[in-house]
PDB file of C-alpha atoms in Angstrom:
ATOM      1  CA  UNK A   1      93.060  10.766  90.282  1.00 44.00           C
ATOM      2  CA  UNK A   2      90.514   8.818  88.297  1.00 52.00           C
ATOM      3  CA  UNK A   3      90.453   5.098  88.887  1.00 56.00           C
ATOM      4  CA  UNK A   4      90.285   3.236  85.586  1.00 59.00           C
ATOM      5  CA  UNK A   5      88.893  -0.231  85.624  1.00 64.00           C
ATOM      6  CA  UNK A   6      89.794  -2.730  83.012  1.00 66.00           C
ATOM      7  CA  UNK A   7      86.697  -3.532  81.033  1.00 66.00           C
ATOM      8  CA  UNK A   8      86.493  -6.588  78.910  1.00 73.00           C
ATOM      9  CA  UNK A   9      84.277  -5.919  75.953  1.00 78.00           C
ATOM     10  CA  UNK A  10      83.855  -8.559  73.330  1.00 83.00           C
ATOM     11  CA  UNK A  11      84.461  -7.094  69.864  1.00 81.00           C
ATOM     12  CA  UNK A  12      84.081  -8.763  66.500  1.00 84.00           C
ATOM     13  CA  UNK A  13      87.611  -9.948  65.486  1.00 87.00           C
ATOM     14  CA  UNK A  14      87.284  -8.553  61.947  1.00 90.00           C
ATOM     15  CA  UNK A  15      86.477  -5.105  63.324  1.00 86.00           C
ATOM     16  CA  UNK A  16      89.331  -5.445  65.811  1.00 83.00           C
ATOM     17  CA  UNK A  17      91.754  -6.142  62.939  1.00 90.00           C
ATOM     18  CA  UNK A  18      90.366  -3.228  60.888  1.00 90.00           C
ATOM     19  CA  UNK A  19      90.882  -0.876  63.798  1.00 89.00           C
ATOM     20  CA  UNK A  20      94.451  -2.116  64.309  1.00 89.00           C
ATOM     21  CA  UNK A  21      95.165  -1.519  60.619  1.00 93.00           C
ATOM     22  CA  UNK A  22      93.601   1.931  60.772  1.00 90.00           C
ATOM     23  CA  UNK A  23      95.692   2.819  63.822  1.00 89.00           C
ATOM     24  CA  UNK A  24      98.893   1.732  61.991  1.00 92.00           C
ATOM     25  CA  UNK A  25      97.933   3.887  58.990  1.00 92.00           C
ATOM     26  CA  UNK A  26      97.160   6.904  61.201  1.00 89.00           C
ATOM     27  CA  UNK A  27     100.472   6.486  63.070  1.00 88.00           C
ATOM     28  CA  UNK A  28     102.391   6.239  59.749  1.00 90.00           C
ATOM     29  CA  UNK A  29     100.659   9.381  58.454  1.00 89.00           C
ATOM     30  CA  UNK A  30     101.469  11.245  61.669  1.00 87.00           C
ATOM     31  CA  UNK A  31     105.128  10.200  61.390  1.00 86.00           C
ATOM     32  CA  UNK A  32     105.289  11.295  57.740  1.00 86.00           C
ATOM     33  CA  UNK A  33     103.733  14.644  58.586  1.00 84.00           C
ATOM     34  CA  UNK A  34     106.156  15.065  61.491  1.00 82.00           C
ATOM     35  CA  UNK A  35     109.183  14.261  59.293  1.00 80.00           C
ATOM     36  CA  UNK A  36     108.050  16.598  56.519  1.00 79.00           C
ATOM     37  CA  UNK A  37     107.443  19.446  58.977  1.00 76.00           C
ATOM     38  CA  UNK A  38     110.957  18.915  60.355  1.00 71.00           C
ATOM     39  CA  UNK A  39     112.407  19.310  56.869  1.00 67.00           C
ATOM     40  CA  UNK A  40     110.375  22.402  55.982  1.00 68.00           C
ATOM     41  CA  UNK A  41     110.477  24.423  59.186  1.00 60.00           C
ATOM     42  CA  UNK A  42     113.943  23.537  60.530  1.00 63.00           C
ATOM     43  CA  UNK A  43     112.424  24.097  63.958  1.00 66.00           C
ATOM     44  CA  UNK A  44     111.931  21.725  66.806  1.00 71.00           C
ATOM     45  CA  UNK A  45     108.501  20.118  66.352  1.00 71.00           C
ATOM     46  CA  UNK A  46     106.908  17.903  68.955  1.00 76.00           C
ATOM     47  CA  UNK A  47     106.814  14.288  67.853  1.00 79.00           C
ATOM     48  CA  UNK A  48     103.235  12.942  67.810  1.00 81.00           C
ATOM     49  CA  UNK A  49     102.262  10.406  70.436  1.00 84.00           C
ATOM     50  CA  UNK A  50     101.610   6.975  68.934  1.00 88.00           C
ATOM     51  CA  UNK A  51      97.986   5.905  68.950  1.00 87.00           C
ATOM     52  CA  UNK A  52      97.106   2.765  70.788  1.00 88.00           C
ATOM     53  CA  UNK A  53      93.972   0.680  70.563  1.00 86.00           C
ATOM     54  CA  UNK A  54      92.956   2.032  73.944  1.00 86.00           C
ATOM     55  CA  UNK A  55      93.522   5.730  73.115  1.00 88.00           C
ATOM     56  CA  UNK A  56      91.785   5.296  69.755  1.00 87.00           C
ATOM     57  CA  UNK A  57      88.779   3.625  71.371  1.00 86.00           C
ATOM     58  CA  UNK A  58      88.553   6.221  74.154  1.00 87.00           C
ATOM     59  CA  UNK A  59      88.776   9.073  71.662  1.00 89.00           C
ATOM     60  CA  UNK A  60      86.061   7.483  69.485  1.00 87.00           C
ATOM     61  CA  UNK A  61      83.762   6.968  72.467  1.00 86.00           C
ATOM     62  CA  UNK A  62      84.398  10.531  73.697  1.00 90.00           C
ATOM     63  CA  UNK A  63      83.609  11.874  70.235  1.00 88.00           C
ATOM     64  CA  UNK A  64      80.280  10.009  70.162  1.00 85.00           C
ATOM     65  CA  UNK A  65      79.343  11.275  73.608  1.00 88.00           C
ATOM     66  CA  UNK A  66      80.496  14.868  73.038  1.00 90.00           C
ATOM     67  CA  UNK A  67      78.614  15.176  69.739  1.00 83.00           C
ATOM     68  CA  UNK A  68      75.569  13.185  70.866  1.00 81.00           C
ATOM     69  CA  UNK A  69      75.935  10.738  67.995  1.00 79.00           C
ATOM     70  CA  UNK A  70      74.130   7.432  68.065  1.00 78.00           C
ATOM     71  CA  UNK A  71      76.561   4.908  66.611  1.00 78.00           C
ATOM     72  CA  UNK A  72      73.627   2.760  65.462  1.00 78.00           C
ATOM     73  CA  UNK A  73      72.815   5.399  62.848  1.00 73.00           C
ATOM     74  CA  UNK A  74      76.370   5.656  61.494  1.00 71.00           C
ATOM     75  CA  UNK A  75      76.553   5.306  57.723  1.00 66.00           C
ATOM     76  CA  UNK A  76      73.026   6.575  57.250  1.00 63.00           C
ATOM     77  CA  UNK A  77      74.013  10.191  56.972  1.00 62.00           C
ATOM     78  CA  UNK A  78      74.089  11.699  53.510  1.00 64.00           C
ATOM     79  CA  UNK A  79      77.115  13.019  51.751  1.00 71.00           C
ATOM     80  CA  UNK A  80      78.151  16.637  52.232  1.00 74.00           C
ATOM     81  CA  UNK A  81      76.939  17.705  48.783  1.00 81.00           C
ATOM     82  CA  UNK A  82      73.435  16.462  49.548  1.00 80.00           C
ATOM     83  CA  UNK A  83      73.440  18.264  52.887  1.00 79.00           C
ATOM     84  CA  UNK A  84      74.623  21.506  51.252  1.00 85.00           C
ATOM     85  CA  UNK A  85      71.873  21.237  48.663  1.00 87.00           C
ATOM     86  CA  UNK A  86      69.323  20.640  51.385  1.00 86.00           C
ATOM     87  CA  UNK A  87      70.585  23.682  53.301  1.00 89.00           C
ATOM     88  CA  UNK A  88      70.597  25.768  50.132  1.00 93.00           C
ATOM     89  CA  UNK A  89      66.992  24.759  49.441  1.00 93.00           C
ATOM     90  CA  UNK A  90      66.028  25.719  52.992  1.00 93.00           C
ATOM     91  CA  UNK A  91      67.679  29.128  52.594  1.00 94.00           C
ATOM     92  CA  UNK A  92      65.980  29.751  49.236  1.00 93.00           C
ATOM     93  CA  UNK A  93      62.617  28.650  50.650  1.00 94.00           C
ATOM     94  CA  UNK A  94      63.075  31.100  53.514  1.00 94.00           C
ATOM     95  CA  UNK A  95      63.980  33.869  51.079  1.00 94.00           C
ATOM     96  CA  UNK A  96      60.926  33.106  48.930  1.00 94.00           C
ATOM     97  CA  UNK A  97      58.634  33.300  51.955  1.00 94.00           C
ATOM     98  CA  UNK A  98      60.207  36.624  52.957  1.00 93.00           C
ATOM     99  CA  UNK A  99      59.802  37.877  49.390  1.00 93.00           C
ATOM    100  CA  UNK A 100      56.117  36.918  49.273  1.00 92.00           C
ATOM    101  CA  UNK A 101      55.388  38.175  52.794  1.00 93.00           C
ATOM    102  CA  UNK A 102      57.312  41.454  52.839  1.00 92.00           C
ATOM    103  CA  UNK A 103      59.027  42.429  49.603  1.00 92.00           C
ATOM    104  CA  UNK A 104      56.218  41.943  47.081  1.00 93.00           C
ATOM    105  CA  UNK A 105      53.617  43.883  49.139  1.00 93.00           C
ATOM    106  CA  UNK A 106      56.221  46.630  49.628  1.00 93.00           C
ATOM    107  CA  UNK A 107      56.911  46.790  45.882  1.00 93.00           C
ATOM    108  CA  UNK A 108      53.168  46.871  45.206  1.00 94.00           C
ATOM    109  CA  UNK A 109      52.761  49.770  47.636  1.00 94.00           C
ATOM    110  CA  UNK A 110      55.623  51.667  45.962  1.00 94.00           C
ATOM    111  CA  UNK A 111      53.977  51.203  42.529  1.00 94.00           C
ATOM    112  CA  UNK A 112      50.659  52.433  43.927  1.00 95.00           C
ATOM    113  CA  UNK A 113      52.344  55.496  45.441  1.00 94.00           C
ATOM    114  CA  UNK A 114      54.106  56.229  42.148  1.00 94.00           C
ATOM    115  CA  UNK A 115      50.789  55.973  40.284  1.00 94.00           C
ATOM    116  CA  UNK A 116      49.130  58.307  42.806  1.00 94.00           C
ATOM    117  CA  UNK A 117      51.999  60.794  42.485  1.00 92.00           C
ATOM    118  CA  UNK A 118      51.689  60.681  38.683  1.00 91.00           C
ATOM    119  CA  UNK A 119      47.956  61.209  38.951  1.00 92.00           C
ATOM    120  CA  UNK A 120      48.454  64.180  41.292  1.00 92.00           C
ATOM    121  CA  UNK A 121      51.019  65.678  38.938  1.00 89.00           C
ATOM    122  CA  UNK A 122      48.624  65.329  35.980  1.00 88.00           C
ATOM    123  CA  UNK A 123      45.820  66.864  38.027  1.00 90.00           C
ATOM    124  CA  UNK A 124      48.070  69.754  39.059  1.00 86.00           C
ATOM    125  CA  UNK A 125      48.947  70.549  35.453  1.00 85.00           C
ATOM    126  CA  UNK A 126      45.279  70.363  34.457  1.00 86.00           C
ATOM    127  CA  UNK A 127      44.389  72.769  37.243  1.00 87.00           C
ATOM    128  CA  UNK A 128      47.182  75.084  36.177  1.00 81.00           C
ATOM    129  CA  UNK A 129      45.817  75.115  32.602  1.00 83.00           C
ATOM    130  CA  UNK A 130      42.314  75.818  33.913  1.00 86.00           C
ATOM    131  CA  UNK A 131      43.647  78.688  36.015  1.00 82.00           C
ATOM    132  CA  UNK A 132      45.335  80.198  32.962  1.00 78.00           C
ATOM    133  CA  UNK A 133      42.056  79.957  31.052  1.00 82.00           C
ATOM    134  CA  UNK A 134      40.207  81.521  33.998  1.00 84.00           C
ATOM    135  CA  UNK A 135      42.677  84.420  34.102  1.00 77.00           C
ATOM    136  CA  UNK A 136      42.187  84.965  30.383  1.00 75.00           C
ATOM    137  CA  UNK A 137      38.423  85.084  30.832  1.00 79.00           C
ATOM    138  CA  UNK A 138      38.693  87.294  33.944  1.00 80.00           C
ATOM    139  CA  UNK A 139      40.952  89.791  32.203  1.00 75.00           C
ATOM    140  CA  UNK A 140      38.711  89.866  29.142  1.00 75.00           C
ATOM    141  CA  UNK A 141      35.660  90.451  31.387  1.00 81.00           C
ATOM    142  CA  UNK A 142      37.224  93.441  33.155  1.00 80.00           C
ATOM    143  CA  UNK A 143      37.131  95.535  30.027  1.00 79.00           C
ATOM    144  CA  UNK A 144      40.913  96.040  29.850  1.00 78.00           C
ATOM    145  CA  UNK A 145      42.584  96.838  26.561  1.00 82.00           C
ATOM    146  CA  UNK A 146      44.343  94.112  24.609  1.00 82.00           C
ATOM    147  CA  UNK A 147      47.711  95.510  25.602  1.00 86.00           C
ATOM    148  CA  UNK A 148      46.832  95.545  29.323  1.00 82.00           C
ATOM    149  CA  UNK A 149      45.441  92.004  29.080  1.00 79.00           C
ATOM    150  CA  UNK A 150      48.654  90.793  27.409  1.00 83.00           C
ATOM    151  CA  UNK A 151      50.753  92.460  30.108  1.00 85.00           C
ATOM    152  CA  UNK A 152      48.770  90.714  32.895  1.00 80.00           C
ATOM    153  CA  UNK A 153      48.886  87.408  30.998  1.00 79.00           C
ATOM    154  CA  UNK A 154      52.660  87.714  30.579  1.00 85.00           C
ATOM    155  CA  UNK A 155      53.055  88.494  34.296  1.00 85.00           C
ATOM    156  CA  UNK A 156      50.831  85.512  35.300  1.00 79.00           C
ATOM    157  CA  UNK A 157      52.636  83.210  32.848  1.00 79.00           C
ATOM    158  CA  UNK A 158      55.960  84.282  34.323  1.00 86.00           C
ATOM    159  CA  UNK A 159      54.702  83.553  37.861  1.00 84.00           C
ATOM    160  CA  UNK A 160      53.334  80.138  36.841  1.00 77.00           C
ATOM    161  CA  UNK A 161      56.572  79.252  35.055  1.00 81.00           C
ATOM    162  CA  UNK A 162      58.507  80.237  38.193  1.00 85.00           C
ATOM    163  CA  UNK A 163      56.307  78.013  40.390  1.00 81.00           C
ATOM    164  CA  UNK A 164      56.643  75.103  37.930  1.00 77.00           C
ATOM    165  CA  UNK A 165      60.417  75.373  38.024  1.00 82.00           C
ATOM    166  CA  UNK A 166      60.399  75.387  41.842  1.00 81.00           C
ATOM    167  CA  UNK A 167      58.227  72.255  42.036  1.00 74.00           C
ATOM    168  CA  UNK A 168      59.844  70.115  39.331  1.00 67.00           C
ATOM    169  CA  UNK A 169      61.076  66.795  40.740  1.00 65.00           C
ATOM    170  CA  UNK A 170      64.814  66.278  40.530  1.00 60.00           C
ATOM    171  CA  UNK A 171      65.776  63.308  38.387  1.00 58.00           C
ATOM    172  CA  UNK A 172      68.925  61.435  39.408  1.00 48.00           C
TER     173      UNK A 172
END
């Protein structure tokens, strides 16, 4: 069992009176809440224990110790809205740094890859056209008749068309 010693601490009388008034208000609110919960629930509700100056002071001191709050800095904290804005600004700043560090270089790389793919596609079509021209010249140089040349051209065109269809990118 803990041995409690009576400690005499001198407190400003005006603060002492304010605390007494606050305790009365808190006790009245607890009683009102208790009475209203009795009416609504129709169940047995535990009646709240009345606050005393001692229990109020002990709870306040415990709160300060548990939360590592320096009572000398009380009243200096900013309102909740200011703190939320500060936190929001911190989050957005973090997101902006992440965007600059990771997202924008990634997007730039994707654009470069897309440009390279477009360039490769254009080059492939140019090479395909050159190959068709080469086939025309080759067939003409072999001394084949016009009809035979047209048959070979038609067969080559059919093969090229088939390959183009197989390599077309799917758009979704």
